Amino acid sequence: NAGVTQTPKFQVLKTGQSMTLQCAQDMNHNSMYWYRQDPGMGLRLIYYSASEGTTDKGEVPNGYNVSRLNKREFSLRLESAAPSQTSVYFCASRPLAGGSHEQYFGPGTRLTVT
Amino acid sequence: KQEVTQIPAALSVPEGENLVLNCSFTDSAIYNLQWFRQDPGKGLTSLLLIQSSQREQTSGRLNASLDKSSGRSTLYIAASQPGDSATYLCAVRHGQAGTALIFGKGTTLSVSS
């Protein structure tokens, strides 16, 4: 099993450009999440999808949109990138019910906006 | 609003020492608590998950405890090794259905040989 995969691993954008970060999981998990990690701020939730067909805002949603394409895939879009969105982005997933409810993380996407 | 605090922010110990990392949270109504390890430039690896009804979990040299009523958790690492050097993150979840984790800022551990 690949677990949670993210593409790309690294990206450099100019201010105003757009891009989509891709995330996929092969564990048949219901819930998926997007976090950003900044020095001194810890991990903060951007958006989440509790189950296929639903999405909700997290702590820092401004400047982002998401799409839960199907049960496996959850993408994060930056419509007009800003330097403040320079960060490391992590996707995560977990089962909605049953098991330990442990959350699994992808390897991250390191984004620089110049 | 739930806040998670980890103390100390950084810790340096010699190899072989036993150590304790601390995590505190302001709202005791949590569903579970999860400890992660993060190596520089890498993603998060789950170490231990404690359900709200549990007092502790063990995995190898790691033992995590939970005192929900006082809003505290500790991660005990026995016989530390240089390979344990990493940032350790504590995170809590409130609800079962799809809610996200709330993270502390982490403790960066350095174990010298």
CSV table of C-alpha atoms in Angstrom, one decimal:
chain,number,residue,atom,x,y,z
A,1,ASN,CA,0.0,0.0,0.0
A,2,ALA,CA,1.2,3.5,-0.8
A,3,GLY,CA,-0.8,5.1,2.0
A,4,VAL,CA,-1.2,8.9,1.4
A,5,THR,CA,0.5,10.3,-1.7
A,6,GLN,CA,1.0,13.9,-2.6
A,7,THR,CA,2.1,15.6,-5.8
A,8,PRO,CA,4.1,17.6,-6.5
A,9,LYS,CA,6.8,17.3,-3.8
A,10,PHE,CA,8.2,20.8,-4.5
A,11,GLN,CA,6.8,23.8,-6.3
A,12,VAL,CA,7.9,27.4,-6.9
A,13,LEU,CA,5.2,29.9,-8.0
A,14,LYS,CA,5.2,33.5,-8.9
A,15,THR,CA,2.7,35.8,-7.1
A,16,GLY,CA,-0.7,35.5,-8.8
A,17,GLN,CA,-0.2,32.1,-10.4
A,18,SER,CA,-2.5,29.3,-9.7
A,19,MET,CA,-1.9,25.6,-9.0
A,20,THR,CA,-3.5,22.5,-7.6
A,21,LEU,CA,-2.0,20.2,-5.0
A,22,GLN,CA,-3.0,16.6,-5.5
A,23,CYS,CA,-3.6,14.1,-2.7
A,24,ALA,CA,-4.7,10.4,-2.9
A,25,GLN,CA,-5.1,7.6,-0.4
A,26,ASP,CA,-5.5,3.9,-1.0
A,27,MET,CA,-6.6,2.9,2.5
A,28,ASN,CA,-10.4,3.3,1.8
A,29,HIS,CA,-10.5,6.1,4.4
A,30,ASN,CA,-13.6,8.3,4.5
A,31,SER,CA,-12.1,11.5,5.9
A,32,MET,CA,-9.4,13.6,4.3
A,33,TYR,CA,-7.6,16.8,5.4
A,34,TRP,CA,-5.3,19.6,4.2
A,35,TYR,CA,-2.9,21.2,6.7
A,36,ARG,CA,-0.2,23.8,6.3
A,37,GLN,CA,2.9,23.9,8.5
A,38,ASP,CA,4.8,27.1,9.1
A,39,PRO,CA,7.8,27.8,11.4
A,40,GLY,CA,6.6,28.8,14.9
A,41,MET,CA,2.9,28.2,14.0
A,42,GLY,CA,2.7,24.4,14.0
A,43,LEU,CA,0.2,22.6,11.7
A,44,ARG,CA,-3.0,24.4,11.0
A,45,LEU,CA,-6.1,22.9,9.3
A,46,ILE,CA,-7.0,24.5,5.9
A,47,TYR,CA,-10.0,22.4,4.8
A,48,TYR,CA,-11.3,18.9,5.5
A,49,SER,CA,-13.7,16.4,4.0
A,50,ALA,CA,-15.4,14.3,6.6
A,51,SER,CA,-16.8,12.0,3.9
A,52,GLU,CA,-17.1,11.8,0.1
A,53,GLY,CA,-19.3,14.7,-1.1
A,54,THR,CA,-18.7,17.0,1.8
A,55,THR,CA,-16.1,19.7,2.5
A,56,ASP,CA,-15.7,22.1,5.3
A,57,LYS,CA,-13.4,25.1,6.2
A,58,GLY,CA,-10.8,24.7,8.8
A,59,GLU,CA,-8.8,27.3,10.7
A,60,VAL,CA,-7.1,29.1,7.7
A,61,PRO,CA,-9.2,28.6,4.6
A,62,ASN,CA,-8.8,32.0,2.9
A,63,GLY,CA,-7.1,31.9,-0.5
A,64,TYR,CA,-7.8,28.2,-1.0
A,65,ASN,CA,-10.4,25.9,-2.5
A,66,VAL,CA,-10.8,22.2,-2.3
A,67,SER,CA,-12.4,19.4,-4.3
A,68,ARG,CA,-13.2,15.9,-3.0
A,69,LEU,CA,-13.0,14.2,-6.4
A,70,ASN,CA,-13.9,10.8,-5.1
A,71,LYS,CA,-13.3,8.7,-2.0
A,72,ARG,CA,-9.6,8.4,-2.8
A,73,GLU,CA,-8.7,11.9,-3.9
A,74,PHE,CA,-8.8,15.4,-2.3
A,75,SER,CA,-7.2,18.3,-4.1
A,76,LEU,CA,-6.2,21.8,-2.8
A,77,ARG,CA,-6.2,24.7,-5.2
A,78,LEU,CA,-4.6,28.1,-4.9
A,79,GLU,CA,-6.3,30.4,-7.3
A,80,SER,CA,-4.0,33.4,-7.0
A,81,ALA,CA,-0.9,32.5,-5.0
A,82,ALA,CA,0.5,35.0,-2.5
A,83,PRO,CA,3.9,35.0,-0.7
A,84,SER,CA,2.0,34.4,2.6
A,85,GLN,CA,1.1,30.9,1.1
A,86,THR,CA,4.7,29.9,1.2
A,87,SER,CA,4.5,26.8,3.4
A,88,VAL,CA,4.7,23.0,3.6
A,89,TYR,CA,1.3,21.5,2.8
A,90,PHE,CA,0.3,18.1,4.3
A,91,CYS,CA,-2.6,15.9,3.3
A,92,ALA,CA,-4.0,13.4,5.8
A,93,SER,CA,-6.7,10.8,5.9
A,94,ARG,CA,-8.4,8.5,8.5
A,95,PRO,CA,-11.3,6.1,8.6
A,96,LEU,CA,-14.6,7.7,9.7
A,97,ALA,CA,-15.6,4.8,11.9
A,98,GLY,CA,-14.1,1.6,13.2
A,99,GLY,CA,-10.5,0.9,14.1
A,100,SER,CA,-8.3,3.3,16.1
A,101,HIS,CA,-9.2,6.5,14.1
A,102,GLU,CA,-5.5,7.0,13.6
A,103,GLN,CA,-4.7,9.8,11.2
A,104,TYR,CA,-2.1,9.1,8.4
A,105,PHE,CA,-0.1,11.8,6.7
A,106,GLY,CA,1.4,12.2,3.3
A,107,PRO,CA,5.0,13.3,2.7
A,108,GLY,CA,4.1,17.0,2.1
A,109,THR,CA,4.4,19.5,-0.7
A,110,ARG,CA,7.0,22.3,-0.2
A,111,LEU,CA,5.6,25.5,-1.9
A,112,THR,CA,7.5,28.7,-2.4
A,113,VAL,CA,5.7,31.8,-3.7
A,114,THR,CA,8.0,34.6,-4.9
B,1,LYS,CA,-11.0,27.2,21.6
B,2,GLN,CA,-8.8,24.2,22.2
B,3,GLU,CA,-5.1,25.0,22.6
B,4,VAL,CA,-2.3,22.5,22.7
B,5,THR,CA,1.0,23.3,24.3
B,6,GLN,CA,4.2,21.3,24.3
B,7,ILE,CA,7.0,22.0,26.7
B,8,PRO,CA,10.0,22.2,26.3
B,9,ALA,CA,10.3,23.5,22.8
B,10,ALA,CA,13.7,21.9,22.5
B,11,LEU,CA,15.6,19.3,24.5
B,12,SER,CA,19.2,18.0,24.2
B,13,VAL,CA,20.2,14.8,26.0
B,14,PRO,CA,23.1,12.3,25.9
B,15,GLU,CA,22.5,8.9,24.5
B,16,GLY,CA,21.0,6.4,26.9
B,17,GLU,CA,19.1,8.9,29.0
B,18,ASN,CA,15.4,8.3,29.7
B,19,LEU,CA,13.3,11.4,28.9
B,20,VAL,CA,9.8,12.8,29.1
B,21,LEU,CA,8.0,15.1,26.7
B,22,ASN,CA,5.0,17.0,27.9
B,23,CYS,CA,1.8,18.0,26.2
B,24,SER,CA,-1.1,20.0,27.7
B,25,PHE,CA,-4.5,20.9,26.3
B,26,THR,CA,-7.0,23.4,27.5
B,27,ASP,CA,-10.3,21.5,26.8
B,28,SER,CA,-10.5,18.1,28.5
B,29,ALA,CA,-13.4,17.0,26.3
B,30,ILE,CA,-11.2,15.2,23.8
B,31,TYR,CA,-11.9,12.0,21.8
B,32,ASN,CA,-8.3,10.9,21.5
B,33,LEU,CA,-4.7,12.1,21.5
B,34,GLN,CA,-2.0,11.2,19.0
B,35,TRP,CA,1.8,11.5,19.2
B,36,PHE,CA,3.7,12.0,16.0
B,37,ARG,CA,7.4,12.1,15.0
B,38,GLN,CA,8.6,14.4,12.3
B,39,ASP,CA,12.2,14.2,10.8
B,40,PRO,CA,13.6,17.4,9.2
B,41,GLY,CA,12.1,17.9,5.8
B,42,LYS,CA,9.8,14.9,6.1
B,43,GLY,CA,6.2,14.1,6.8
B,44,LEU,CA,4.6,13.0,10.1
B,45,THR,CA,4.8,9.5,11.4
B,46,SER,CA,2.3,8.3,13.9
B,47,LEU,CA,3.8,6.9,17.1
B,48,LEU,CA,1.0,6.3,19.5
B,49,LEU,CA,-2.7,7.0,19.7
B,50,ILE,CA,-4.6,7.1,23.1
B,51,GLN,CA,-8.3,7.0,23.2
B,52,SER,CA,-10.0,9.2,25.8
B,53,SER,CA,-11.0,6.1,27.8
B,54,GLN,CA,-7.4,4.9,28.0
B,55,ARG,CA,-4.6,5.9,30.4
B,56,GLU,CA,-1.6,4.8,28.4
B,57,GLN,CA,-0.2,3.1,25.3
B,58,THR,CA,3.1,1.5,24.8
B,59,SER,CA,5.2,0.7,21.7
B,60,GLY,CA,8.7,-0.5,22.2
B,61,ARG,CA,10.7,2.1,24.1
B,62,LEU,CA,7.9,4.6,23.9
B,63,ASN,CA,5.1,5.0,26.5
B,64,ALA,CA,2.4,7.6,26.2
B,65,SER,CA,0.1,8.5,29.1
B,66,LEU,CA,-3.1,10.5,29.2
B,67,ASP,CA,-4.7,12.3,32.1
B,68,LYS,CA,-7.8,13.8,30.5
B,69,SER,CA,-9.1,15.5,33.6
B,70,SER,CA,-6.0,17.5,34.1
B,71,GLY,CA,-5.5,18.1,30.4
B,72,ARG,CA,-2.1,16.4,30.1
B,73,SER,CA,-0.2,13.8,28.2
B,74,THR,CA,3.4,12.7,28.4
B,75,LEU,CA,5.6,10.7,26.0
B,76,TYR,CA,8.3,8.7,27.8
B,77,ILE,CA,11.3,7.6,25.7
B,78,ALA,CA,13.4,5.0,27.4
B,79,ALA,CA,17.2,4.6,26.7
B,80,SER,CA,17.3,7.3,24.1
B,81,GLN,CA,19.4,6.8,20.9
B,82,PRO,CA,20.7,9.3,18.3
B,83,GLY,CA,18.1,8.0,15.9
B,84,ASP,CA,15.4,9.3,18.2
B,85,SER,CA,16.5,12.9,17.2
B,86,ALA,CA,13.4,14.5,15.6
B,87,THR,CA,10.5,16.8,16.4
B,88,TYR,CA,7.7,15.2,18.4
B,89,LEU,CA,4.2,16.5,17.9
B,90,CYS,CA,1.2,16.1,20.1
B,91,ALA,CA,-2.3,16.4,18.7
B,92,VAL,CA,-5.9,16.1,20.1
B,93,ARG,CA,-9.2,15.3,18.4
B,94,HIS,CA,-12.6,16.4,19.9
B,95,GLY,CA,-15.2,14.6,17.9
B,96,GLN,CA,-15.4,11.2,16.2
B,97,ALA,CA,-17.1,12.1,12.9
B,98,GLY,CA,-14.5,13.6,10.6
B,99,THR,CA,-13.1,16.3,12.9
B,100,ALA,CA,-9.5,17.3,12.5
B,101,LEU,CA,-6.6,17.2,14.9
B,102,ILE,CA,-5.4,20.2,16.8
B,103,PHE,CA,-1.6,20.3,17.0
B,104,GLY,CA,0.9,21.6,19.5
B,105,LYS,CA,4.0,23.2,18.1
B,106,GLY,CA,6.3,20.3,19.0
B,107,THR,CA,9.4,19.5,21.0
B,108,THR,CA,12.6,19.2,19.0
B,109,LEU,CA,14.8,16.4,20.5
B,110,SER,CA,18.5,16.0,20.0
B,111,VAL,CA,20.2,12.9,21.3
B,112,SER,CA,24.0,13.1,21.2
B,113,SER,CA,26.3,10.0,21.1
